[in-house]
Amino acid sequence: MKFAGILRTTQAAMIAGFLSAGAMQAAVAAQDPNQFVEQIANNTLQAVNQNEAAKSGDVSAINGIVTQYLMPHINMEKTTRLAVGQPWRQATPQQRSALVNGFKQTLLRTYSGAFRNVTPSTTITMQPFRGDANASDVVVRSTITAGQGPISVDYRLEKAGSGWKIYDLNVENIWLIQNYRNQFAGQISQGGIDGLIKALNR
């Protein structure tokens, strides 16, 4: 089962948003949800601009940047748990760890591949934050323009200490977790948790 192609547009839009926002201010307060997303954008863009191999599409270089600048800001345990759904409760600690690691590698491959779809003309507009910045769970909204018209991208964040973690995103009304949950359910029904783990590691 190949997961690298799932939600390709979603992942590309997410990465495009991070990269194209780099012209924003370099130092931002992580406590503000909108600024948190902008901060990731700025840090990621700086890393890409300073790495000639990454700009030329080198997979290893891109993987390194994604691993260092993007993945630490994603709550992989929560994202995986919600994507797996009910079967997560029956999984052993070892299986849960394997699921998280396998899903992380799947997203890493997909995110890294999306870097090659970003162009200098890609732009992002952060929408005004309308939630409660003091809440523990918020949604940050943006609009990305990447050559084929505007794309709405929403990021679901949870409070993590004094900052935030991303655990889901929505592109044109398609939530990442729900989409993967549908994919995972089919794999689990055929081969159980271990079958899903094997599929994620292919």
Short mmCIF file of C-alpha atoms in Angstrom, two decimals:
data_model
loop_
_atom_site.label_atom_id
_atom_site.label_comp_id
_atom_site.label_asym_id
_atom_site.label_seq_id
_atom_site.Cartn_x
_atom_site.Cartn_y
_atom_site.Cartn_z
CA MET A 1 0.00 0.00 0.00
CA LYS A 2 1.55 3.30 -1.07
CA PHE A 3 0.75 6.25 1.17
CA ALA A 4 3.21 8.71 -0.39
CA GLY A 5 0.63 9.80 -2.96
CA ILE A 6 -2.22 10.29 -0.50
CA LEU A 7 -3.18 13.91 -0.03
CA ARG A 8 -0.37 15.09 -2.30
CA THR A 9 -2.16 18.38 -2.88
CA THR A 10 -2.74 18.79 0.84
CA GLN A 11 0.88 18.27 1.77
CA ALA A 12 2.16 20.43 -1.09
CA ALA A 13 -0.09 23.25 -0.01
CA MET A 14 1.07 22.96 3.57
CA ILE A 15 4.74 23.09 2.64
CA ALA A 16 4.09 25.87 0.15
CA GLY A 17 2.49 27.87 2.91
CA PHE A 18 5.48 27.42 5.18
CA LEU A 19 7.99 28.42 2.48
CA SER A 20 6.22 31.38 0.93
CA ALA A 21 5.63 33.14 4.23
CA GLY A 22 9.35 33.59 4.77
CA ALA A 23 9.37 37.30 4.00
CA MET A 24 7.55 37.93 7.27
CA GLN A 25 9.37 39.11 10.39
CA ALA A 26 12.10 36.79 11.64
CA ALA A 27 11.37 36.95 15.36
CA VAL A 28 7.82 36.19 16.43
CA ALA A 29 6.18 35.14 19.65
CA ALA A 30 5.31 31.45 19.66
CA GLN A 31 2.36 32.08 21.99
CA ASP A 32 0.28 33.56 19.16
CA PRO A 33 -1.15 30.82 16.88
CA ASN A 34 -0.86 32.81 13.65
CA GLN A 35 2.66 33.91 14.46
CA PHE A 36 3.59 30.33 15.31
CA VAL A 37 2.80 29.24 11.75
CA GLU A 38 4.64 32.27 10.38
CA GLN A 39 7.67 31.43 12.48
CA ILE A 40 7.87 27.94 11.03
CA ALA A 41 7.61 29.48 7.56
CA ASN A 42 10.46 31.88 8.17
CA ASN A 43 12.79 29.29 9.71
CA THR A 44 12.11 26.77 6.95
CA LEU A 45 12.68 29.29 4.18
CA GLN A 46 15.97 30.41 5.70
CA ALA A 47 17.15 26.80 5.84
CA VAL A 48 16.23 26.20 2.19
CA ASN A 49 17.86 29.43 1.01
CA GLN A 50 21.09 28.49 2.76
CA ASN A 51 21.21 24.99 1.29
CA GLU A 52 22.06 24.81 -2.41
CA ALA A 53 21.44 21.06 -2.52
CA ALA A 54 17.90 21.50 -1.18
CA LYS A 55 17.13 24.23 -3.70
CA SER A 56 18.23 21.91 -6.50
CA GLY A 57 15.89 19.18 -5.26
CA ASP A 58 18.35 16.90 -3.45
CA VAL A 59 16.17 14.42 -1.53
CA SER A 60 18.61 13.90 1.34
CA ALA A 61 19.03 17.63 1.89
CA ILE A 62 15.28 18.23 1.78
CA ASN A 63 14.64 15.38 4.21
CA GLY A 64 17.13 16.94 6.60
CA ILE A 65 15.41 20.31 6.49
CA VAL A 66 11.95 18.82 6.98
CA THR A 67 13.21 16.71 9.87
CA GLN A 68 14.85 19.66 11.58
CA TYR A 69 12.46 22.52 10.92
CA LEU A 70 9.00 21.03 10.39
CA MET A 71 8.58 17.63 12.04
CA PRO A 72 9.37 18.85 15.59
CA HIS A 73 6.30 21.10 15.37
CA ILE A 74 3.91 18.22 14.65
CA ASN A 75 2.39 16.14 17.45
CA MET A 76 2.96 12.80 15.74
CA GLU A 77 1.54 10.74 18.59
CA LYS A 78 -1.78 12.59 18.53
CA THR A 79 -1.94 12.76 14.74
CA THR A 80 -1.31 9.01 14.50
CA ARG A 81 -3.74 8.14 17.30
CA LEU A 82 -6.56 10.12 15.71
CA ALA A 83 -5.80 8.77 12.23
CA VAL A 84 -5.82 5.15 13.44
CA GLY A 85 -9.02 5.72 15.41
CA GLN A 86 -10.68 3.04 17.56
CA PRO A 87 -8.09 0.30 16.85
CA TRP A 88 -5.47 2.45 18.61
CA ARG A 89 -7.00 1.41 21.93
CA GLN A 90 -6.30 -2.25 21.25
CA ALA A 91 -2.74 -1.66 20.07
CA THR A 92 0.12 -2.62 22.37
CA PRO A 93 2.70 0.00 23.40
CA GLN A 94 5.12 -1.55 20.92
CA GLN A 95 2.55 -1.40 18.12
CA ARG A 96 1.71 2.22 18.96
CA SER A 97 5.37 3.17 18.79
CA ALA A 98 5.72 1.38 15.45
CA LEU A 99 2.61 3.13 14.11
CA VAL A 100 3.91 6.56 15.11
CA ASN A 101 7.33 5.89 13.59
CA GLY A 102 5.85 4.46 10.40
CA PHE A 103 3.38 7.32 9.95
CA LYS A 104 6.14 9.84 10.65
CA GLN A 105 8.24 8.39 7.84
CA THR A 106 5.22 8.43 5.53
CA LEU A 107 4.59 12.11 6.22
CA LEU A 108 8.29 12.90 5.97
CA ARG A 109 8.44 11.40 2.48
CA THR A 110 5.30 13.23 1.42
CA TYR A 111 6.35 16.59 2.89
CA SER A 112 9.80 16.31 1.33
CA GLY A 113 8.30 15.51 -2.06
CA ALA A 114 6.07 18.56 -1.78
CA PHE A 115 9.10 20.86 -1.57
CA ARG A 116 9.73 20.20 -5.23
CA ASN A 117 6.31 21.64 -6.08
CA VAL A 118 6.99 25.03 -4.51
CA THR A 119 7.76 27.91 -6.89
CA PRO A 120 8.97 31.49 -6.26
CA SER A 121 5.52 32.76 -7.24
CA THR A 122 3.80 30.88 -4.42
CA THR A 123 2.22 33.24 -1.89
CA ILE A 124 0.35 32.87 1.37
CA THR A 125 -2.06 35.16 3.18
CA MET A 126 -2.74 34.49 6.84
CA GLN A 127 -6.37 35.11 7.71
CA PRO A 128 -7.24 37.10 10.85
CA PHE A 129 -7.32 34.84 13.89
CA ARG A 130 -10.89 34.69 15.18
CA GLY A 131 -10.50 32.22 18.01
CA ASP A 132 -9.35 32.53 21.60
CA ALA A 133 -5.55 32.64 21.70
CA ASN A 134 -5.77 31.37 25.28
CA ALA A 135 -7.64 28.23 24.23
CA SER A 136 -5.84 24.89 24.20
CA ASP A 137 -7.07 23.92 20.71
CA VAL A 138 -7.34 26.41 17.85
CA VAL A 139 -7.59 26.62 14.07
CA VAL A 140 -5.37 28.97 12.05
CA ARG A 141 -6.61 29.81 8.57
CA SER A 142 -4.69 30.84 5.47
CA THR A 143 -5.06 31.22 1.73
CA ILE A 144 -2.31 29.96 -0.55
CA THR A 145 -1.92 31.02 -4.17
CA ALA A 146 0.28 28.61 -6.12
CA GLY A 147 -0.38 29.17 -9.80
CA GLN A 148 -3.76 27.45 -10.03
CA GLY A 149 -5.82 29.89 -8.02
CA PRO A 150 -6.27 30.35 -4.27
CA ILE A 151 -6.34 27.31 -1.96
CA SER A 152 -7.74 27.52 1.57
CA VAL A 153 -5.54 25.78 4.14
CA ASP A 154 -6.44 25.50 7.82
CA TYR A 155 -4.06 24.30 10.54
CA ARG A 156 -5.36 22.72 13.73
CA LEU A 157 -3.05 23.43 16.65
CA GLU A 158 -2.94 22.34 20.26
CA LYS A 159 -1.29 24.08 23.18
CA ALA A 160 2.12 22.63 24.03
CA GLY A 161 3.75 24.36 26.98
CA SER A 162 4.23 27.99 26.04
CA GLY A 163 3.84 27.27 22.33
CA TRP A 164 1.86 25.15 19.90
CA LYS A 165 1.94 21.87 18.00
CA ILE A 166 0.26 21.11 14.68
CA TYR A 167 -1.78 17.91 14.61
CA ASP A 168 -4.13 18.26 11.64
CA LEU A 169 -4.74 20.40 8.58
CA ASN A 170 -7.54 21.02 6.13
CA VAL A 171 -7.13 21.78 2.44
CA GLU A 172 -10.28 22.73 0.57
CA ASN A 173 -12.49 21.02 3.20
CA ILE A 174 -10.43 17.81 3.34
CA TRP A 175 -8.96 17.08 6.78
CA LEU A 176 -5.71 15.11 6.75
CA ILE A 177 -6.60 12.90 9.73
CA GLN A 178 -10.02 11.92 8.40
CA ASN A 179 -8.58 11.10 4.99
CA TYR A 180 -5.88 8.88 6.46
CA ARG A 181 -8.36 7.29 8.87
CA ASN A 182 -10.36 6.04 5.92
CA GLN A 183 -7.19 4.63 4.35
CA PHE A 184 -6.01 3.04 7.59
CA ALA A 185 -9.40 1.47 8.31
CA GLY A 186 -9.24 -0.50 5.09
CA GLN A 187 -5.72 -1.72 5.81
CA ILE A 188 -6.57 -2.69 9.40
CA SER A 189 -9.66 -4.61 8.31
CA GLN A 190 -7.45 -6.70 6.02
CA GLY A 191 -4.34 -7.24 8.11
CA GLY A 192 -4.94 -5.80 11.55
CA ILE A 193 -2.62 -3.34 13.29
CA ASP A 194 0.45 -5.28 12.19
CA GLY A 195 -0.76 -5.14 8.61
CA LEU A 196 -1.01 -1.35 8.81
CA ILE A 197 2.47 -1.15 10.32
CA LYS A 198 3.88 -3.20 7.46
CA ALA A 199 2.09 -1.01 4.91
CA LEU A 200 3.47 2.16 6.45
CA ASN A 201 7.00 0.81 6.30
CA ARG A 202 6.91 -0.26 2.65
#
